[in-house]
Amino acid sequence: KTLLKELGAKFDVVELDQVAGGSEQQDALEDLTGQSTVPNVFVGGKSIGGNSDVRKLHKAGNLEPLLKQSGAL
C-alpha cells in the first residue's frame, strides 16, 4: 500500500481478515491466481503478485506504465 500511495495510484483495499467471508474470498483468489498469500495485488483486473512482485516491477520500471495503462495513475 505504501508504494502505491507514494506513486499516487488510485486503488481499493479489501482486508480479508476484516470482512465477512474473507477466508472464502482468499480461497477463491488462490484458485484464480495460484497465489495463497496476501497481499494479492490486481491491476486492470489481473493479478500481478504480492508485495515483492510489485516492488520488483517498480524497480524494473514496469509498475508505473502498468498503472497508467489501467487508469490507476
Short mmCIF file of C-alpha atoms in Angstrom, two decimals:
data_model
loop_
_atom_site.label_atom_id
_atom_site.label_comp_id
_atom_site.label_asym_id
_atom_site.label_seq_id
_atom_site.Cartn_x
_atom_site.Cartn_y
_atom_site.Cartn_z
CA LYS A 1 0.00 0.00 0.00
CA THR A 2 2.82 2.37 0.84
CA LEU A 3 4.43 2.23 -2.59
CA LEU A 4 1.11 2.66 -4.39
CA LYS A 5 0.30 5.66 -2.18
CA GLU A 6 3.75 7.16 -2.86
CA LEU A 7 3.14 6.82 -6.59
CA GLY A 8 -0.28 8.47 -6.26
CA ALA A 9 -2.12 5.42 -7.56
CA LYS A 10 -5.86 5.05 -7.16
CA PHE A 11 -6.61 1.70 -5.55
CA ASP A 12 -9.00 -0.18 -3.31
CA VAL A 13 -8.05 -2.47 -0.46
CA VAL A 14 -10.02 -5.43 0.82
CA GLU A 15 -8.75 -6.59 4.20
CA LEU A 16 -9.77 -10.24 4.02
CA ASP A 17 -9.32 -10.74 7.74
CA GLN A 18 -11.82 -7.96 8.41
CA VAL A 19 -14.71 -8.84 6.08
CA ALA A 20 -17.37 -11.50 6.27
CA GLY A 21 -16.42 -14.39 4.02
CA GLY A 22 -12.81 -13.25 3.80
CA SER A 23 -11.47 -16.78 4.12
CA GLU A 24 -13.68 -17.93 1.25
CA GLN A 25 -12.58 -14.95 -0.83
CA GLN A 26 -8.94 -15.82 -0.18
CA ASP A 27 -9.60 -19.42 -1.25
CA ALA A 28 -11.25 -18.16 -4.44
CA LEU A 29 -8.30 -15.87 -5.14
CA GLU A 30 -5.93 -18.80 -4.72
CA ASP A 31 -7.98 -20.84 -7.19
CA LEU A 32 -7.94 -17.92 -9.63
CA THR A 33 -4.30 -16.87 -9.31
CA GLY A 34 -2.44 -19.79 -7.77
CA GLN A 35 -1.24 -17.45 -5.01
CA SER A 36 -2.25 -18.34 -1.47
CA THR A 37 -0.60 -15.39 0.28
CA VAL A 38 -1.71 -11.82 0.72
CA PRO A 39 -1.42 -9.19 -0.44
CA ASN A 40 -2.54 -10.28 -3.86
CA VAL A 41 -2.33 -7.14 -5.98
CA PHE A 42 -4.53 -6.71 -9.02
CA VAL A 43 -4.03 -4.10 -11.73
CA GLY A 44 -6.56 -3.83 -14.51
CA GLY A 45 -8.29 -6.99 -13.31
CA LYS A 46 -5.12 -9.08 -13.46
CA SER A 47 -3.08 -10.33 -10.51
CA ILE A 48 0.47 -9.00 -10.58
CA GLY A 49 1.52 -10.89 -7.46
CA GLY A 50 2.34 -9.86 -3.94
CA ASN A 51 4.40 -7.14 -2.32
CA SER A 52 7.79 -8.40 -3.51
CA ASP A 53 6.47 -8.80 -7.06
CA VAL A 54 5.11 -5.24 -7.07
CA ARG A 55 8.42 -3.90 -5.77
CA LYS A 56 10.34 -5.84 -8.46
CA LEU A 57 8.07 -4.39 -11.15
CA HIS A 58 8.69 -0.91 -9.75
CA LYS A 59 12.47 -1.39 -9.56
CA ALA A 60 12.49 -2.59 -13.18
CA GLY A 61 10.49 0.48 -14.25
CA ASN A 62 7.44 -1.54 -15.24
CA LEU A 63 4.94 -0.70 -12.50
CA GLU A 64 4.10 2.90 -13.38
CA PRO A 65 3.41 2.14 -17.06
CA LEU A 66 1.16 -0.73 -15.97
CA LEU A 67 -0.70 1.55 -13.55
CA LYS A 68 -1.06 4.25 -16.22
CA GLN A 69 -2.34 1.74 -18.77
CA SER A 70 -5.02 0.58 -16.34
CA GLY A 71 -6.06 4.13 -15.41
CA ALA A 72 -4.79 3.88 -11.84
CA LEU A 73 -2.33 6.75 -12.47
#
